mmCIF file of C-alpha atoms in Angstrom:
data_model
loop_
_atom_site.group_PDB
_atom_site.id
_atom_site.type_symbol
_atom_site.label_atom_id
_atom_site.label_comp_id
_atom_site.label_asym_id
_atom_site.label_seq_id
_atom_site.Cartn_x
_atom_site.Cartn_y
_atom_site.Cartn_z
ATOM 1 C CA UNK A 1 81.570 102.460 105.431
ATOM 2 C CA UNK A 2 79.965 99.418 104.104
ATOM 3 C CA UNK A 3 80.001 98.815 100.701
ATOM 4 C CA UNK A 4 78.051 95.548 99.775
ATOM 5 C CA UNK A 5 79.623 93.543 96.771
ATOM 6 C CA UNK A 6 76.428 91.475 95.054
ATOM 7 C CA UNK A 7 78.493 89.890 92.299
ATOM 8 C CA UNK A 8 81.769 88.157 91.384
ATOM 9 C CA UNK A 9 83.113 86.450 88.639
ATOM 10 C CA UNK A 10 86.221 85.236 87.063
ATOM 11 C CA UNK A 11 88.017 83.657 84.081
ATOM 12 C CA UNK A 12 90.581 80.897 84.111
ATOM 13 C CA UNK A 13 93.675 82.452 84.392
ATOM 14 C CA UNK A 14 96.841 81.723 82.212
ATOM 15 C CA UNK A 15 97.256 81.373 78.382
ATOM 16 C CA UNK A 16 93.967 82.089 76.348
ATOM 17 C CA UNK A 17 95.537 82.267 72.886
ATOM 18 C CA UNK A 18 91.965 81.223 71.003
ATOM 19 C CA UNK A 19 90.548 84.368 73.211
ATOM 20 C CA UNK A 20 90.509 88.660 73.136
ATOM 21 C CA UNK A 21 91.203 90.873 75.461
ATOM 22 C CA UNK A 22 87.098 92.157 74.481
ATOM 23 C CA UNK A 23 86.092 88.289 75.159
ATOM 24 C CA UNK A 24 88.338 87.572 78.299
ATOM 25 C CA UNK A 25 86.499 91.210 79.594
ATOM 26 C CA UNK A 26 82.893 89.912 77.976
ATOM 27 C CA UNK A 27 82.710 86.607 79.928
ATOM 28 C CA UNK A 28 83.876 87.725 83.827
ATOM 29 C CA UNK A 29 81.074 90.787 83.033
ATOM 30 C CA UNK A 30 78.300 88.833 81.750
ATOM 31 C CA UNK A 31 78.843 86.113 84.546
ATOM 32 C CA UNK A 32 79.133 88.120 87.294
ATOM 33 C CA UNK A 33 76.043 90.164 86.152
ATOM 34 C CA UNK A 34 74.142 86.448 86.180
ATOM 35 C CA UNK A 35 76.311 85.750 89.521
ATOM 36 C CA UNK A 36 74.241 88.547 90.565
ATOM 37 C CA UNK A 37 71.030 88.785 88.971
ATOM 38 C CA UNK A 38 70.833 92.017 87.386
ATOM 39 C CA UNK A 39 70.089 93.106 83.536
ATOM 40 C CA UNK A 40 72.913 95.018 81.971
ATOM 41 C CA UNK A 41 70.783 98.347 82.653
ATOM 42 C CA UNK A 42 70.702 97.844 85.583
ATOM 43 C CA UNK A 43 74.663 99.545 86.009
ATOM 44 C CA UNK A 44 75.126 103.125 86.203
ATOM 45 C CA UNK A 45 79.067 102.845 85.785
ATOM 46 C CA UNK A 46 82.031 100.663 84.923
ATOM 47 C CA UNK A 47 85.876 100.902 86.140
ATOM 48 C CA UNK A 48 88.061 99.014 84.893
ATOM 49 C CA UNK A 49 91.441 97.936 85.739
ATOM 50 C CA UNK A 50 94.631 97.798 82.531
ATOM 51 C CA UNK A 51 97.512 98.372 82.949
ATOM 52 C CA UNK A 52 99.403 96.614 79.223
ATOM 53 C CA UNK A 53 96.781 96.882 76.399
ATOM 54 C CA UNK A 54 97.997 99.794 74.797
ATOM 55 C CA UNK A 55 101.255 98.199 74.568
ATOM 56 C CA UNK A 56 100.238 94.743 74.371
ATOM 57 C CA UNK A 57 97.076 94.889 72.944
ATOM 58 C CA UNK A 58 96.956 97.518 70.799
ATOM 59 C CA UNK A 59 94.222 99.006 72.770
ATOM 60 C CA UNK A 60 93.339 101.644 74.933
ATOM 61 C CA UNK A 61 89.852 103.583 75.549
ATOM 62 C CA UNK A 62 88.852 100.396 77.148
ATOM 63 C CA UNK A 63 86.342 102.176 79.760
ATOM 64 C CA UNK A 64 84.480 102.141 76.427
ATOM 65 C CA UNK A 65 85.108 98.765 75.126
ATOM 66 C CA UNK A 66 83.321 97.516 78.569
ATOM 67 C CA UNK A 67 80.469 99.655 78.175
ATOM 68 C CA UNK A 68 79.930 98.092 74.733
ATOM 69 C CA UNK A 69 80.133 95.024 75.388
ATOM 70 C CA UNK A 70 77.361 95.662 77.334
ATOM 71 C CA UNK A 71 75.806 98.018 74.958
ATOM 72 C CA UNK A 72 75.249 100.850 77.207
ATOM 73 C CA UNK A 73 76.202 104.803 77.503
ATOM 74 C CA UNK A 74 76.624 105.071 80.789
ATOM 75 C CA UNK A 75 80.547 106.326 82.137
ATOM 76 C CA UNK A 76 83.061 103.333 81.864
ATOM 77 C CA UNK A 77 86.481 105.124 83.050
ATOM 78 C CA UNK A 78 89.964 102.672 82.688
ATOM 79 C CA UNK A 79 91.729 102.470 86.050
ATOM 80 C CA UNK A 80 96.231 102.364 85.442
ATOM 81 C CA UNK A 81 98.202 101.788 88.448
ATOM 82 C CA UNK A 82 100.384 99.281 87.074
ATOM 83 C CA UNK A 83 99.768 95.844 89.062
ATOM 84 C CA UNK A 84 97.669 97.671 91.467
ATOM 85 C CA UNK A 85 95.195 98.524 88.614
ATOM 86 C CA UNK A 86 92.743 96.247 90.390
ATOM 87 C CA UNK A 87 92.330 97.580 93.732
ATOM 88 C CA UNK A 88 92.514 102.090 92.328
ATOM 89 C CA UNK A 89 89.770 100.555 90.543
ATOM 90 C CA UNK A 90 87.599 98.900 92.974
ATOM 91 C CA UNK A 91 88.188 102.319 94.771
ATOM 92 C CA UNK A 92 87.406 104.314 91.887
ATOM 93 C CA UNK A 93 84.242 102.539 91.855
ATOM 94 C CA UNK A 94 83.694 102.466 96.301
ATOM 95 C CA UNK A 95 83.821 106.334 96.030
ATOM 96 C CA UNK A 96 81.069 106.771 93.146
ATOM 97 C CA UNK A 97 79.009 104.630 96.002
ATOM 98 C CA UNK A 98 80.356 106.897 98.529
ATOM 99 C CA UNK A 99 79.511 110.508 96.859
ATOM 100 C CA UNK A 100 76.005 109.200 95.529
ATOM 101 C CA UNK A 101 76.658 109.791 92.205
ATOM 102 C CA UNK A 102 75.650 105.779 91.402
ATOM 103 C CA UNK A 103 74.104 103.135 93.699
ATOM 104 C CA UNK A 104 74.940 99.945 91.523
ATOM 105 C CA UNK A 105 78.900 99.752 90.138
ATOM 106 C CA UNK A 106 80.817 97.411 88.083
ATOM 107 C CA UNK A 107 84.455 96.971 88.207
ATOM 108 C CA UNK A 108 86.250 95.158 85.924
ATOM 109 C CA UNK A 109 90.047 94.227 85.171
ATOM 110 C CA UNK A 110 91.528 92.346 82.133
ATOM 111 C CA UNK A 111 95.128 92.247 81.378
ATOM 112 C CA UNK A 112 95.898 90.506 77.446
ATOM 113 C CA UNK A 113 99.553 89.247 78.092
ATOM 114 C CA UNK A 114 100.366 85.700 76.395
ATOM 115 C CA UNK A 115 100.536 87.158 72.699
ATOM 116 C CA UNK A 116 103.721 88.768 72.973
ATOM 117 C CA UNK A 117 107.343 87.900 73.571
ATOM 118 C CA UNK A 118 108.809 87.508 77.280
ATOM 119 C CA UNK A 119 110.361 90.758 76.165
ATOM 120 C CA UNK A 120 107.574 92.790 75.412
ATOM 121 C CA UNK A 121 106.019 91.784 77.464
ATOM 122 C CA UNK A 122 109.127 92.281 80.929
ATOM 123 C CA UNK A 123 109.510 95.682 78.699
ATOM 124 C CA UNK A 124 105.693 96.150 78.851
ATOM 125 C CA UNK A 125 106.205 95.869 82.776
ATOM 126 C CA UNK A 126 108.910 97.690 83.824
ATOM 127 C CA UNK A 127 106.871 100.230 82.646
ATOM 128 C CA UNK A 128 106.146 100.808 86.941
ATOM 129 C CA UNK A 129 108.998 102.094 87.263
ATOM 130 C CA UNK A 130 111.553 104.875 87.256
ATOM 131 C CA UNK A 131 112.498 104.251 83.749
ATOM 132 C CA UNK A 132 115.208 107.502 84.313
ATOM 133 C CA UNK A 133 116.951 105.671 86.621
ATOM 134 C CA UNK A 134 116.262 101.822 86.192
ATOM 135 C CA UNK A 135 114.669 100.916 82.632
ATOM 136 C CA UNK A 136 117.477 102.734 80.960
ATOM 137 C CA UNK A 137 119.879 101.122 82.479
ATOM 138 C CA UNK A 138 118.849 97.958 81.471
ATOM 139 C CA UNK A 139 117.042 96.745 84.779
ATOM 140 C CA UNK A 140 114.078 94.443 84.771
ATOM 141 C CA UNK A 141 111.679 93.855 87.056
ATOM 142 C CA UNK A 142 113.238 90.388 88.584
ATOM 143 C CA UNK A 143 116.368 92.759 88.828
ATOM 144 C CA UNK A 144 114.574 94.919 91.022
ATOM 145 C CA UNK A 145 113.019 92.613 93.669
ATOM 146 C CA UNK A 146 115.949 90.227 93.424
ATOM 147 C CA UNK A 147 117.901 93.733 94.947
ATOM 148 C CA UNK A 148 115.230 93.708 97.760
ATOM 149 C CA UNK A 149 115.879 90.122 98.097
ATOM 150 C CA UNK A 150 119.446 89.968 98.634
ATOM 151 C CA UNK A 151 118.883 92.688 101.035
ATOM 152 C CA UNK A 152 116.421 90.930 103.239
ATOM 153 C CA UNK A 153 118.355 87.634 102.947
ATOM 154 C CA UNK A 154 122.005 89.910 103.805
ATOM 155 C CA UNK A 155 119.866 91.507 106.885
ATOM 156 C CA UNK A 156 117.341 89.056 108.212
ATOM 157 C CA UNK A 157 119.879 85.665 107.774
ATOM 158 C CA UNK A 158 116.452 83.829 105.300
ATOM 159 C CA UNK A 159 117.792 81.437 103.100
ATOM 160 C CA UNK A 160 116.170 80.251 99.037
ATOM 161 C CA UNK A 161 115.041 77.269 101.134
ATOM 162 C CA UNK A 162 112.575 79.943 103.291
ATOM 163 C CA UNK A 163 111.748 82.099 99.524
ATOM 164 C CA UNK A 164 110.707 77.954 98.170
ATOM 165 C CA UNK A 165 108.543 77.443 100.863
ATOM 166 C CA UNK A 166 105.881 80.539 99.622
ATOM 167 C CA UNK A 167 106.058 79.234 96.108
ATOM 168 C CA UNK A 168 105.821 75.049 97.185
ATOM 169 C CA UNK A 169 102.202 76.098 99.711
ATOM 170 C CA UNK A 170 101.434 78.365 97.091
ATOM 171 C CA UNK A 171 101.427 75.815 94.047
ATOM 172 C CA UNK A 172 99.581 73.320 96.370
ATOM 173 C CA UNK A 173 96.705 75.634 96.860
ATOM 174 C CA UNK A 174 96.310 77.048 92.753
ATOM 175 C CA UNK A 175 96.546 72.625 92.394
ATOM 176 C CA UNK A 176 92.988 72.795 94.536
ATOM 177 C CA UNK A 177 92.087 76.329 92.225
ATOM 178 C CA UNK A 178 90.306 75.179 88.976
ATOM 179 C CA UNK A 179 90.746 78.575 87.840
ATOM 180 C CA UNK A 180 94.228 78.793 88.530
ATOM 181 C CA UNK A 181 97.560 78.835 85.838
ATOM 182 C CA UNK A 182 99.172 76.652 86.922
ATOM 183 C CA UNK A 183 97.206 73.669 88.766
ATOM 184 C CA UNK A 184 100.121 71.756 89.794
ATOM 185 C CA UNK A 185 102.609 70.768 93.376
ATOM 186 C CA UNK A 186 105.900 71.486 93.463
ATOM 187 C CA UNK A 187 108.403 70.734 95.753
ATOM 188 C CA UNK A 188 111.327 72.710 97.440
ATOM 189 C CA UNK A 189 114.233 71.330 95.346
ATOM 190 C CA UNK A 190 111.585 71.721 92.133
ATOM 191 C CA UNK A 191 112.126 75.747 92.993
ATOM 192 C CA UNK A 192 115.637 75.593 94.488
ATOM 193 C CA UNK A 193 117.152 73.307 90.396
ATOM 194 C CA UNK A 194 114.681 75.598 88.742
ATOM 195 C CA UNK A 195 116.572 78.466 85.814
ATOM 196 C CA UNK A 196 117.792 81.070 87.405
ATOM 197 C CA UNK A 197 116.078 84.638 86.327
ATOM 198 C CA UNK A 198 117.829 87.036 89.296
ATOM 199 C CA UNK A 199 120.270 85.918 91.280
ATOM 200 C CA UNK A 200 118.514 84.375 93.842
ATOM 201 C CA UNK A 201 114.975 84.423 92.148
ATOM 202 C CA UNK A 202 114.787 81.175 90.242
ATOM 203 C CA UNK A 203 111.928 80.654 87.379
ATOM 204 C CA UNK A 204 109.752 79.336 90.575
ATOM 205 C CA UNK A 205 109.794 82.640 92.612
ATOM 206 C CA UNK A 206 108.434 84.387 89.884
ATOM 207 C CA UNK A 207 105.080 84.908 89.179
ATOM 208 C CA UNK A 208 103.673 84.091 85.084
ATOM 209 C CA UNK A 209 102.456 86.277 82.671
ATOM 210 C CA UNK A 210 98.724 85.710 82.274
ATOM 211 C CA UNK A 211 95.589 86.349 80.346
ATOM 212 C CA UNK A 212 92.949 86.723 81.966
ATOM 213 C CA UNK A 213 89.929 88.928 83.653
ATOM 214 C CA UNK A 214 87.476 89.911 86.540
ATOM 215 C CA UNK A 215 84.551 91.945 87.429
ATOM 216 C CA UNK A 216 82.621 92.305 90.883
ATOM 217 C CA UNK A 217 79.660 94.431 90.593
ATOM 218 C CA UNK A 218 79.610 96.403 93.844
ATOM 219 C CA UNK A 219 76.422 98.532 95.734
ATOM 220 C CA UNK A 220 75.067 101.297 98.427
ATOM 221 C CA UNK A 221 73.784 98.345 101.073
ATOM 222 C CA UNK A 222 70.672 99.081 100.445
ATOM 223 C CA UNK A 223 70.266 98.284 96.964
ATOM 224 C CA UNK A 224 71.888 94.701 97.900
ATOM 225 C CA UNK A 225 69.068 94.559 100.574
ATOM 226 C CA UNK A 226 66.201 95.546 98.033
ATOM 227 C CA UNK A 227 67.063 92.505 95.690
ATOM 228 C CA UNK A 228 68.551 89.892 98.579
ATOM 229 C CA UNK A 229 72.215 90.081 97.857
ATOM 230 C CA UNK A 230 73.125 91.270 101.367
ATOM 231 C CA UNK A 231 75.892 88.840 102.348
ATOM 232 C CA UNK A 232 79.360 90.158 102.403
ATOM 233 C CA UNK A 233 80.600 93.200 102.236
ATOM 234 C CA UNK A 234 83.771 95.447 102.007
ATOM 235 C CA UNK A 235 84.434 97.570 105.103
ATOM 236 C CA UNK A 236 87.562 98.301 105.383
ATOM 237 C CA UNK A 237 89.963 100.096 101.969
ATOM 238 C CA UNK A 238 93.195 101.926 101.906
ATOM 239 C CA UNK A 239 95.371 103.470 99.368
ATOM 240 C CA UNK A 240 99.309 105.126 99.797
ATOM 241 C CA UNK A 241 102.428 105.668 97.680
ATOM 242 C CA UNK A 242 105.674 105.477 97.758
ATOM 243 C CA UNK A 243 108.933 106.515 95.737
ATOM 244 C CA UNK A 244 108.356 104.970 91.871
ATOM 245 C CA UNK A 245 113.136 104.323 91.799
ATOM 246 C CA UNK A 246 114.112 101.820 94.301
ATOM 247 C CA UNK A 247 116.838 103.918 95.263
ATOM 248 C CA UNK A 248 115.321 106.771 96.951
ATOM 249 C CA UNK A 249 114.238 104.076 99.296
ATOM 250 C CA UNK A 250 115.171 104.539 103.481
ATOM 251 C CA UNK A 251 115.002 100.565 102.993
ATOM 252 C CA UNK A 252 114.891 98.133 100.465
ATOM 253 C CA UNK A 253 113.560 95.207 103.212
ATOM 254 C CA UNK A 254 110.196 97.199 103.757
ATOM 255 C CA UNK A 255 107.577 98.452 101.945
ATOM 256 C CA UNK A 256 106.070 101.990 103.372
ATOM 257 C CA UNK A 257 102.698 102.355 101.238
ATOM 258 C CA UNK A 258 102.197 98.741 102.166
ATOM 259 C CA UNK A 259 102.453 99.888 106.507
ATOM 260 C CA UNK A 260 99.839 103.306 105.500
ATOM 261 C CA UNK A 261 97.155 101.075 103.651
ATOM 262 C CA UNK A 262 96.795 99.123 106.338
ATOM 263 C CA UNK A 263 96.575 101.038 108.388
ATOM 264 C CA UNK A 264 94.182 102.856 107.043
ATOM 265 C CA UNK A 265 92.168 100.068 105.970
ATOM 266 C CA UNK A 266 91.956 98.573 109.726
ATOM 267 C CA UNK A 267 91.001 101.959 111.296
ATOM 268 C CA UNK A 268 87.953 102.549 108.524
ATOM 269 C CA UNK A 269 87.059 98.842 108.810
ATOM 270 C CA UNK A 270 87.054 98.724 112.443
ATOM 271 C CA UNK A 271 89.198 95.314 113.533
ATOM 272 C CA UNK A 272 92.092 94.117 114.417
ATOM 273 C CA UNK A 273 95.043 91.733 112.810
ATOM 274 C CA UNK A 274 93.296 88.903 114.806
ATOM 275 C CA UNK A 275 89.981 89.341 112.996
ATOM 276 C CA UNK A 276 91.153 88.368 109.846
ATOM 277 C CA UNK A 277 90.816 84.967 109.026
ATOM 278 C CA UNK A 278 92.104 84.651 105.308
ATOM 279 C CA UNK A 279 94.649 87.203 103.276
ATOM 280 C CA UNK A 280 95.774 87.642 99.466
ATOM 281 C CA UNK A 281 98.758 89.451 99.123
ATOM 282 C CA UNK A 282 100.357 90.269 95.800
ATOM 283 C CA UNK A 283 102.955 87.908 95.841
ATOM 284 C CA UNK A 284 104.346 89.034 92.160
ATOM 285 C CA UNK A 285 107.981 87.472 93.497
ATOM 286 C CA UNK A 286 108.082 85.024 96.620
ATOM 287 C CA UNK A 287 110.137 87.602 98.782
ATOM 288 C CA UNK A 288 107.247 89.827 97.523
ATOM 289 C CA UNK A 289 105.119 87.454 99.817
ATOM 290 C CA UNK A 290 107.099 87.630 102.784
ATOM 291 C CA UNK A 291 107.640 91.579 103.158
ATOM 292 C CA UNK A 292 103.850 91.630 102.317
ATOM 293 C CA UNK A 293 102.740 89.862 105.147
ATOM 294 C CA UNK A 294 105.576 91.840 107.599
ATOM 295 C CA UNK A 295 104.261 94.902 106.430
ATOM 296 C CA UNK A 296 100.406 94.614 106.998
ATOM 297 C CA UNK A 297 101.265 93.502 110.881
ATOM 298 C CA UNK A 298 100.674 89.920 110.888
ATOM 299 C CA UNK A 299 104.242 88.851 111.755
ATOM 300 C CA UNK A 300 107.360 90.839 113.085
ATOM 301 C CA UNK A 301 110.019 92.126 110.243
ATOM 302 C CA UNK A 302 112.562 89.642 109.586
ATOM 303 C CA UNK A 303 109.433 86.636 110.695
ATOM 304 C CA UNK A 304 107.017 85.526 108.053
ATOM 305 C CA UNK A 305 109.762 83.791 106.566
ATOM 306 C CA UNK A 306 110.554 81.347 108.904
ATOM 307 C CA UNK A 307 106.294 81.332 109.954
ATOM 308 C CA UNK A 308 106.145 80.314 106.334
ATOM 309 C CA UNK A 309 108.446 77.465 106.907
ATOM 310 C CA UNK A 310 106.485 76.504 109.852
ATOM 311 C CA UNK A 311 103.376 76.458 108.530
ATOM 312 C CA UNK A 312 101.646 79.255 109.908
ATOM 313 C CA UNK A 313 100.312 80.419 106.332
ATOM 314 C CA UNK A 314 99.103 77.269 105.220
ATOM 315 C CA UNK A 315 95.445 76.463 104.002
ATOM 316 C CA UNK A 316 95.243 74.227 107.067
ATOM 317 C CA UNK A 317 96.938 77.459 109.702
ATOM 318 C CA UNK A 318 94.906 80.480 111.617
ATOM 319 C CA UNK A 319 95.813 82.723 108.690
ATOM 320 C CA UNK A 320 95.846 81.271 105.328
ATOM 321 C CA UNK A 321 97.669 83.385 102.778
ATOM 322 C CA UNK A 322 96.591 83.139 99.209
ATOM 323 C CA UNK A 323 94.165 80.003 99.710
ATOM 324 C CA UNK A 324 93.289 80.556 95.606
ATOM 325 C CA UNK A 325 97.169 80.110 94.788
ATOM 326 C CA UNK A 326 98.433 83.845 94.564
ATOM 327 C CA UNK A 327 99.634 85.117 91.531
ATOM 328 C CA UNK A 328 102.448 82.681 91.676
ATOM 329 C CA UNK A 329 100.325 79.653 90.797
ATOM 330 C CA UNK A 330 96.408 81.348 90.748
ATOM 331 C CA UNK A 331 98.329 83.682 87.682
ATOM 332 C CA UNK A 332 99.137 87.346 86.941
ATOM 333 C CA UNK A 333 97.431 88.635 84.452
ATOM 334 C CA UNK A 334 98.229 92.568 85.814
ATOM 335 C CA UNK A 335 94.898 94.773 85.643
ATOM 336 C CA UNK A 336 92.474 91.809 86.382
ATOM 337 C CA UNK A 337 95.063 90.507 89.620
ATOM 338 C CA UNK A 338 93.475 92.862 92.497
ATOM 339 C CA UNK A 339 89.839 92.311 91.267
ATOM 340 C CA UNK A 340 90.655 88.786 91.298
ATOM 341 C CA UNK A 341 91.441 88.555 94.738
ATOM 342 C CA UNK A 342 88.487 90.525 96.371
ATOM 343 C CA UNK A 343 86.582 87.963 93.638
ATOM 344 C CA UNK A 344 88.238 84.742 95.908
ATOM 345 C CA UNK A 345 87.193 86.817 99.158
ATOM 346 C CA UNK A 346 83.889 86.847 98.315
ATOM 347 C CA UNK A 347 83.751 83.528 97.016
ATOM 348 C CA UNK A 348 85.556 82.533 100.254
ATOM 349 C CA UNK A 349 83.141 84.197 102.360
ATOM 350 C CA UNK A 350 79.957 82.660 100.119
ATOM 351 C CA UNK A 351 81.753 79.033 101.613
ATOM 352 C CA UNK A 352 81.665 78.285 97.857
ATOM 353 C CA UNK A 353 85.415 77.664 97.548
ATOM 354 C CA UNK A 354 85.087 73.587 97.431
ATOM 355 C CA UNK A 355 88.449 71.869 97.862
ATOM 356 C CA UNK A 356 90.248 74.855 99.353
ATOM 357 C CA UNK A 357 87.691 76.136 101.597
ATOM 358 C CA UNK A 358 88.788 78.718 104.409
ATOM 359 C CA UNK A 359 86.650 77.262 107.377
ATOM 360 C CA UNK A 360 85.046 80.070 109.583
ATOM 361 C CA UNK A 361 86.103 82.243 107.410
ATOM 362 C CA UNK A 362 84.138 85.963 107.975
ATOM 363 C CA UNK A 363 86.603 88.749 107.512
ATOM 364 C CA UNK A 364 89.480 88.439 104.459
ATOM 365 C CA UNK A 365 91.824 90.718 103.340
ATOM 366 C CA UNK A 366 93.176 91.964 99.598
ATOM 367 C CA UNK A 367 96.629 93.596 99.300
ATOM 368 C CA UNK A 368 97.022 95.305 95.533
ATOM 369 C CA UNK A 369 100.961 95.916 94.783
ATOM 370 C CA UNK A 370 102.285 98.563 91.682
ATOM 371 C CA UNK A 371 105.549 98.544 91.020
ATOM 372 C CA UNK A 372 108.204 98.088 93.685
ATOM 373 C CA UNK A 373 105.515 99.235 96.150
ATOM 374 C CA UNK A 374 105.219 102.551 94.669
ATOM 375 C CA UNK A 375 101.235 102.231 94.591
ATOM 376 C CA UNK A 376 99.299 100.070 97.323
ATOM 377 C CA UNK A 377 95.647 99.094 97.543
ATOM 378 C CA UNK A 378 94.129 96.926 100.593
ATOM 379 C CA UNK A 379 90.907 96.428 101.543
ATOM 380 C CA UNK A 380 89.149 94.257 104.213
ATOM 381 C CA UNK A 381 85.519 92.317 103.393
ATOM 382 C CA UNK A 382 83.029 90.856 105.954
ATOM 383 C CA UNK A 383 80.686 88.617 105.653
ATOM 384 C CA UNK A 384 77.688 91.021 107.183
ATOM 385 C CA UNK A 385 75.600 90.416 109.875
#
């Protein structure tokens, strides 16, 4: 498997009161076309990741919106898989190329979340869980992740300080990212003293609701070579699922879908964990990053929190995690998040990330998770040699 990434773009993430869903999407699409050096007419299909626009922006049929922006009549398809929507859209684009139906595909993600109340946004996000057994009785996403966090803390003995270090690290990275929602460093005490959202999670343990869009343009290696863009490729892609309801899981401290998706991606890519130079993981909550690193196979279960405190996931380590700032600091415009991770990896592999550049980066991994690990994708990207 080898799918060339020939163009990338991302808006800055944040609260964009003066920009509509359409404007954010258009900005990322047009900038990606410029980056690829392509005309709109060269795109043969578009897949757009989005979760909440129907509920928060009164806009569905976003595939048609994406093709309309470019003045095209090609296939345009919206892909939804909760917070993993971006990863799923990328897999749909890959499938279109591998099947021979297209040589050049645009994959975008977009979300507009700041135009509604926090309560509306929270309710919309809860649709990613099992409404019948969780949402109906009043559970929120932070509350469910608080249950996961308590179970993990009880089983492995980590402290709130371990969790706080995840946030501190990611804010430090985000301060170096001009597109990040939050560009300010914080301390452990800032995290511990921020308001509780769902004990033991405080406000600074949780990612924000953001506006933003991201786009990647992918192609066959042959097309990329023809236009002189064969520099970074997707070499592995995996997807897996787990129960929608947390109550049906065998354990709260592992997300099986991440494990299976990672196994598939590594097998297809033909690389090992030691080959990975940087990782972008789905840190919607600080606990999520710790569990993801263990489920992906980079640390033994119970050890990722200790590894974070020891600096083994910092920007200067052998395994920089969330150099972009992650969801925690870069932001979490749900539909755009998974695509934004791939944009970050591509730019890192091109050496275009300035102060947050990971030196000698050749292979990167992106992990995107919908719900509480109900839907997961893993992608591995590499420099072409």
